[in-house]
mmCIF file of C-alpha atoms and ligand atoms in Angstrom:
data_model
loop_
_atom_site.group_PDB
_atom_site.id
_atom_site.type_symbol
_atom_site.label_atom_id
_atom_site.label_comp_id
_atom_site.label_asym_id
_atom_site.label_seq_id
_atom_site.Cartn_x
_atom_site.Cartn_y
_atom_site.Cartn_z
ATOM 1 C CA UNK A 1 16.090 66.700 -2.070
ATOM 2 C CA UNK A 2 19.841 65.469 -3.027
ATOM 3 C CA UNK A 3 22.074 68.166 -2.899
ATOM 4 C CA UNK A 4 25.504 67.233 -4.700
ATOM 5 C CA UNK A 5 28.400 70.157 -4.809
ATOM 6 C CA UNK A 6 30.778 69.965 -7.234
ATOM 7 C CA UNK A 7 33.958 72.620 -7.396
ATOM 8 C CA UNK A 8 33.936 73.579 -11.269
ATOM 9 C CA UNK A 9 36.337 76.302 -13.417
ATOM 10 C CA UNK A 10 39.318 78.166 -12.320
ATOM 11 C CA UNK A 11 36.882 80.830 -9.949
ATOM 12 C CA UNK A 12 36.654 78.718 -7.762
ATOM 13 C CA UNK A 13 32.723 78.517 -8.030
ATOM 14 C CA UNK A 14 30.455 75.959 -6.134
ATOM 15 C CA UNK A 15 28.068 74.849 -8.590
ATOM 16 C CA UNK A 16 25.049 72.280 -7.206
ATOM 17 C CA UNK A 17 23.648 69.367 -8.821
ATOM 18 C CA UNK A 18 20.077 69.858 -7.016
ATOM 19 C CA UNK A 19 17.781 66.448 -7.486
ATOM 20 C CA UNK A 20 14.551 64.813 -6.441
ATOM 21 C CA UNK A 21 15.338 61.296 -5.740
ATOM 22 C CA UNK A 22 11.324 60.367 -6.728
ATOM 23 C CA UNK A 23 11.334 61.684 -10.081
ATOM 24 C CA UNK A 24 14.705 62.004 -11.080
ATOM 25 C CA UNK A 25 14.376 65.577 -12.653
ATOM 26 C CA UNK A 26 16.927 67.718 -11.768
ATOM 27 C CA UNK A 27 18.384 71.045 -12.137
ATOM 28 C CA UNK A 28 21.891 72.426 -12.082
ATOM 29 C CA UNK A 29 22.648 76.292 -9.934
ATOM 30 C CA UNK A 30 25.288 78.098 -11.817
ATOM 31 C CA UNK A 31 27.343 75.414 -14.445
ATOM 32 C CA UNK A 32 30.528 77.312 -14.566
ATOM 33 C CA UNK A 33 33.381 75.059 -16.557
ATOM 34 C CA UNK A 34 34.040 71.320 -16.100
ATOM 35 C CA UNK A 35 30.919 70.917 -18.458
ATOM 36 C CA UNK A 36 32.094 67.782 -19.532
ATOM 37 C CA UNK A 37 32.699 66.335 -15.651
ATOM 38 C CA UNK A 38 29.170 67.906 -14.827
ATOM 39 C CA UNK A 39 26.903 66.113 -17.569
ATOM 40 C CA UNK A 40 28.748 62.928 -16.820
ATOM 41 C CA UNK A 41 27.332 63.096 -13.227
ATOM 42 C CA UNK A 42 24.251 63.614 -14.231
ATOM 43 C CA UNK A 43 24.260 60.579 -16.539
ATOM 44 C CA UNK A 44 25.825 58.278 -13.848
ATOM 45 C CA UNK A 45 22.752 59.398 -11.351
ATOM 46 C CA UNK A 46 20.110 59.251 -14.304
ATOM 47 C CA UNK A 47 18.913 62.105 -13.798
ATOM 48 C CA UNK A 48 16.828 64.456 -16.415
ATOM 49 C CA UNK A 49 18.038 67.985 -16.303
ATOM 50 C CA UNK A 50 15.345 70.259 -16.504
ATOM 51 C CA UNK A 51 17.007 73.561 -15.821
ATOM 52 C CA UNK A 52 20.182 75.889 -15.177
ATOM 53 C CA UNK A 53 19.429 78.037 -12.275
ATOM 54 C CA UNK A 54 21.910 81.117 -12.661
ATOM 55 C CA UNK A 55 22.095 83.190 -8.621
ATOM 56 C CA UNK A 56 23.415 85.825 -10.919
ATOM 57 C CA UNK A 57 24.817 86.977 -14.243
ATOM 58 C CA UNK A 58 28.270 87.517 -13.370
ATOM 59 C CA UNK A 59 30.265 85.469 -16.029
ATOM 60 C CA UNK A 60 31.941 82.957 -13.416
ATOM 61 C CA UNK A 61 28.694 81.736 -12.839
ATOM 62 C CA UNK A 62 27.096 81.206 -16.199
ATOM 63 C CA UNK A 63 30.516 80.519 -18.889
ATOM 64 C CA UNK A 64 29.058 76.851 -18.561
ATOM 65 C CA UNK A 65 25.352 77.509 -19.604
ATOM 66 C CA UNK A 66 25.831 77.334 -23.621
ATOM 67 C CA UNK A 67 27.443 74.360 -23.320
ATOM 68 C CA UNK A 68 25.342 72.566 -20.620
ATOM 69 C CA UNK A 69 22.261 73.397 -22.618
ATOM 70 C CA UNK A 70 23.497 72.824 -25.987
ATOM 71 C CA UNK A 71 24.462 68.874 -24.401
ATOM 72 C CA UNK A 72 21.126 68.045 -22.383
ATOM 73 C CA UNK A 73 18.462 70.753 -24.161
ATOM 74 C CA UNK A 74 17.766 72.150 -20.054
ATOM 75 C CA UNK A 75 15.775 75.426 -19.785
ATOM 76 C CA UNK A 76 18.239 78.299 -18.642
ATOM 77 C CA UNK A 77 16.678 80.301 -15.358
ATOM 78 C CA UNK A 78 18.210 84.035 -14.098
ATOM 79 C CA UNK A 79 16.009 86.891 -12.527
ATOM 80 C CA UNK A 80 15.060 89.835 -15.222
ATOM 81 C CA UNK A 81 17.476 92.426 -14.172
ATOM 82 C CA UNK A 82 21.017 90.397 -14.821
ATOM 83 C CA UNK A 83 19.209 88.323 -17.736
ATOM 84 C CA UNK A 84 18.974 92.181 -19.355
ATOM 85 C CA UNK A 85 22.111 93.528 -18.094
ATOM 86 C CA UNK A 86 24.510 90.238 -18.557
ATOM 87 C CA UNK A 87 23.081 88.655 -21.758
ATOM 88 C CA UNK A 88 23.343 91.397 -23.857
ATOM 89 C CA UNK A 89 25.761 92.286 -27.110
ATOM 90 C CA UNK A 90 27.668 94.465 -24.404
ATOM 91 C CA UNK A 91 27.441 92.048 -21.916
ATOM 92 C CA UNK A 92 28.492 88.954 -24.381
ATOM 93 C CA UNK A 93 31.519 91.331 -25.588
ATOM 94 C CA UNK A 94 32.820 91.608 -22.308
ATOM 95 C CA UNK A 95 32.709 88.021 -21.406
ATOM 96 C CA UNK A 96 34.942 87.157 -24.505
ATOM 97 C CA UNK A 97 37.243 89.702 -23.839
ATOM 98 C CA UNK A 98 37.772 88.163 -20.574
ATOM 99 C CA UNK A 99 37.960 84.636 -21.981
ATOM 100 C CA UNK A 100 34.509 83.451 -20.621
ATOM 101 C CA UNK A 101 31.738 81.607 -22.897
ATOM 102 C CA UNK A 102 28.903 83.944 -23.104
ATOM 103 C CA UNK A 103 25.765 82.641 -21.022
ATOM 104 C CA UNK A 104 22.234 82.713 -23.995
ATOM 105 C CA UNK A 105 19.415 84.727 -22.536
ATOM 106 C CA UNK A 106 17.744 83.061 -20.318
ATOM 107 C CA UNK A 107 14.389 80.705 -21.053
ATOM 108 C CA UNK A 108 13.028 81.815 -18.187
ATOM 109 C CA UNK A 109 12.855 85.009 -15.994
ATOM 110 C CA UNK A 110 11.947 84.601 -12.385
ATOM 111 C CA UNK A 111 11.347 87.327 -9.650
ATOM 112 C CA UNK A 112 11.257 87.321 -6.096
ATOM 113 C CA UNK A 113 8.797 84.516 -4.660
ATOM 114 C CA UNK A 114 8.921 82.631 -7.220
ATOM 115 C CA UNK A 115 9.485 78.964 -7.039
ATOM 116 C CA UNK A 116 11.597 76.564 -9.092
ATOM 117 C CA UNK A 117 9.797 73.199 -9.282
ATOM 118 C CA UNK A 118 11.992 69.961 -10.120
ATOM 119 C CA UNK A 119 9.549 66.759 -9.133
ATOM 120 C CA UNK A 120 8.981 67.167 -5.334
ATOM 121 C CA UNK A 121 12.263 69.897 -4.583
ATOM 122 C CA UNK A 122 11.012 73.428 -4.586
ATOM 123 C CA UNK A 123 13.439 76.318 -4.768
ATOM 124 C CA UNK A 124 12.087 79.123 -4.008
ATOM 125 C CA UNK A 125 13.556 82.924 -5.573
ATOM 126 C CA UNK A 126 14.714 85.544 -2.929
ATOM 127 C CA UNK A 127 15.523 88.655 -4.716
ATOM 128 C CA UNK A 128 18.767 89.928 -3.209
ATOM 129 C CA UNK A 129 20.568 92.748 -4.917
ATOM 130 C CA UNK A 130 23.257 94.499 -4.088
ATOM 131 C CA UNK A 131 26.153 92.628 -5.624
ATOM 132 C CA UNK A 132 24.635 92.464 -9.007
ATOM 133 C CA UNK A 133 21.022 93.750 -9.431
ATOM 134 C CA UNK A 134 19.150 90.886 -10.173
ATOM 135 C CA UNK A 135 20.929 87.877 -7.800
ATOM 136 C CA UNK A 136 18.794 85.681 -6.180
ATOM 137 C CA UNK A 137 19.323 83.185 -3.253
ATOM 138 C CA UNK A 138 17.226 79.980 -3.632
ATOM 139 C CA UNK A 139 15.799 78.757 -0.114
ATOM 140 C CA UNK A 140 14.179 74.892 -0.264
ATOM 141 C CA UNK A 141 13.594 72.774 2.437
ATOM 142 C CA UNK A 142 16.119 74.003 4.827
ATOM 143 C CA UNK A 143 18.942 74.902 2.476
ATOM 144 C CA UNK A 144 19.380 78.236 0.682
ATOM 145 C CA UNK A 145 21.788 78.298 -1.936
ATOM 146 C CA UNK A 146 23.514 81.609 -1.295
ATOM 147 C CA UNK A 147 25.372 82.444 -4.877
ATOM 148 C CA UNK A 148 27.572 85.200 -4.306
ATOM 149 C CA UNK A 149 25.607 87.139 -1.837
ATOM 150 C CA UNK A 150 26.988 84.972 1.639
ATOM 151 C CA UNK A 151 29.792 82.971 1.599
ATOM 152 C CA UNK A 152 31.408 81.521 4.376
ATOM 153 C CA UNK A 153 33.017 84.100 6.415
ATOM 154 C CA UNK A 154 32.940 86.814 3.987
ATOM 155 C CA UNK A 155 29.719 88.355 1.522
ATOM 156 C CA UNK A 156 30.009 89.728 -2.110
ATOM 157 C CA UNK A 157 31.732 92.444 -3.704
ATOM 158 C CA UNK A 158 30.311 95.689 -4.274
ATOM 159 C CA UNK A 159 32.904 97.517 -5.939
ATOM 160 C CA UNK A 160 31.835 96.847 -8.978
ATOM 161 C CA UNK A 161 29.324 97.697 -11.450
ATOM 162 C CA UNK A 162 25.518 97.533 -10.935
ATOM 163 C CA UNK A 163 26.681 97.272 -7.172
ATOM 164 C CA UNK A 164 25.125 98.642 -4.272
ATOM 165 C CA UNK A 165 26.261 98.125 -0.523
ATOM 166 C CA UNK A 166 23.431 99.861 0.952
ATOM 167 C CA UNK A 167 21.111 97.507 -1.324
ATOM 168 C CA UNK A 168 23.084 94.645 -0.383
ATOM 169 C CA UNK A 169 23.130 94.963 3.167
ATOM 170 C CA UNK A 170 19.510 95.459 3.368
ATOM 171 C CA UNK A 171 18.662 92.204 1.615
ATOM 172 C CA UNK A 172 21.336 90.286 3.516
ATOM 173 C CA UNK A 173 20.501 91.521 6.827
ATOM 174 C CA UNK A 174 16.367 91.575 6.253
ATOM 175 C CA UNK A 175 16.006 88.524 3.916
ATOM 176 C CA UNK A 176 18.560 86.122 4.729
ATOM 177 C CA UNK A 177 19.642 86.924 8.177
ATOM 178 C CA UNK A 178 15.909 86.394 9.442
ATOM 179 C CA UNK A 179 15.685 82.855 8.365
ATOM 180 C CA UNK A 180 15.921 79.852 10.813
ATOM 181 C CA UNK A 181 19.058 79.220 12.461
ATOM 182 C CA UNK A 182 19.681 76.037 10.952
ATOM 183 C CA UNK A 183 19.004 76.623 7.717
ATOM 184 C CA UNK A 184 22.291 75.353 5.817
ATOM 185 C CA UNK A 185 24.362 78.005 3.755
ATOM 186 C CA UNK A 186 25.017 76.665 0.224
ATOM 187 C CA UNK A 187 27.597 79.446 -1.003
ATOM 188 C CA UNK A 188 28.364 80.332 -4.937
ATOM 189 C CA UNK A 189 32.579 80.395 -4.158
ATOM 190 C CA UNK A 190 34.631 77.928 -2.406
ATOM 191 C CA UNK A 191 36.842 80.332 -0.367
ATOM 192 C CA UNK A 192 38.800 77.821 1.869
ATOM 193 C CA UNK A 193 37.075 77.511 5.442
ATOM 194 C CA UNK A 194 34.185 75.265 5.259
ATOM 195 C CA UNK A 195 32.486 74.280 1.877
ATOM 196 C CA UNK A 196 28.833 75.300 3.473
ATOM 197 C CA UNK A 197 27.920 76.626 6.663
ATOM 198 C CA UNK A 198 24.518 77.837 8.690
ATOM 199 C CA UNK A 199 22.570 80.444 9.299
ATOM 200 C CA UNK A 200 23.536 80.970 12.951
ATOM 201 C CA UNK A 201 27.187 80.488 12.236
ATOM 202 C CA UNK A 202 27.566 83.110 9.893
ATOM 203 C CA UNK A 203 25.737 85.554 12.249
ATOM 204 C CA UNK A 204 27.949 84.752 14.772
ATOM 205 C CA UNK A 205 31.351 84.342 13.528
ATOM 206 C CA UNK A 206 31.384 86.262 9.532
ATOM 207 C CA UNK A 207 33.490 89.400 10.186
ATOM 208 C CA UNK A 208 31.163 91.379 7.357
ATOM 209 C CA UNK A 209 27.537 90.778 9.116
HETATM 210 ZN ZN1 ZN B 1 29.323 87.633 -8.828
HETATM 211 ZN ZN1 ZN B 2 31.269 84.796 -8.286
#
């Protein structure tokens, strides 16, 4: 599995340029601005983009889907929950207000246990909510790509709607938390300490675990 990280928008988010090096199918967690810079990377690896993998439906995370799909046709993936909530004429009003592209409903709804198939990289779906209702993590051969449930030092917000800190904790703490040590943290925000981290290093030094 090739794992490329590429800083995109003014959020700051991480978003992942996820490959198998056999096939060259690829897919593409949370496009969110820099389209343009994005596709070209894709085209320099020649790679076929098969799908846009969305940890959640916050905005920040999916402005770059529409455009990202209208330029390489790839199948847009999001759990139920934030597909409903996010991609909705209330959701796609509130994303314009704020000056984001609204993200299309998704192609696909996954669920927890589900797994994303690109060549020979598997993804699979862990169902976290708590920060939004339907974010996932996606865990594949020793790397889980954390969205905006863990980041590095710090977790997600939940002062905000559809939040739940009781919900959140639970998934971090029973879900996340309980796989291997080494497993490498892939995290949805580039908040200035390390640009990924582990398992056992967030348990032992994140101040909100
Ligand atoms: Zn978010
Ligand atoms: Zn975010």
């Amino acid at each position: 599995m090739d794992i490329e990280q590429m800083e995109v928008g003014f959020m700051d988010v991480f978003c992942y340029l996820v490959s198998c090096p056999r096939t060259k199918e690829a897919l593409l967690i949370d496009p969110a601005g820099d389209e343009d810079r994005v596709v070209e990377r894709v085209k320099q690896k020649k790679l076929n983009l098969e799908y846009i993998v969305n940890t959640h439906g916050h905005m920040d995370h999916t402005c770059g889907n529409a455009k990202i799909k209208e330029l390489t046709g790839a199948k847009i993936i999001m759990h139920e929950l934030d597909d409903q909530m996010f991609n909705s004429p209330q959701g796609w009003e509130r994303a314009r207000q704020m000056g984001f592209t609204p993200s299309p409903s998704a192609d696909i709804n996954v669920k927890d246990g589900d797994q994303i198939v690109v060549g020979d990289v598997s993804l699979k779906v862990i169902h976290t909510p708590g920060h939004s209702p339907g974010g996932i993590c996606l865990l594949g051969d020793g790397n889980i790509f954390t969205g905006d449930t863990l980041f590095v030092g710090a977790i997600g917000r939940t002062d905000i709607p559809g939040a739940s800190m009781s919900q959140f904790m639970k998934a971090i703490k029973e879900r996340i938390l309980t796989l291997p040590d080494k497993t490498i943290v892939w995290p949805g925000h580039n908040y200035g300490i390390r640009p990924s981290s582990t398992i056992e290093s967030e348990k032992r030094t994140n101040p909100w675990l």
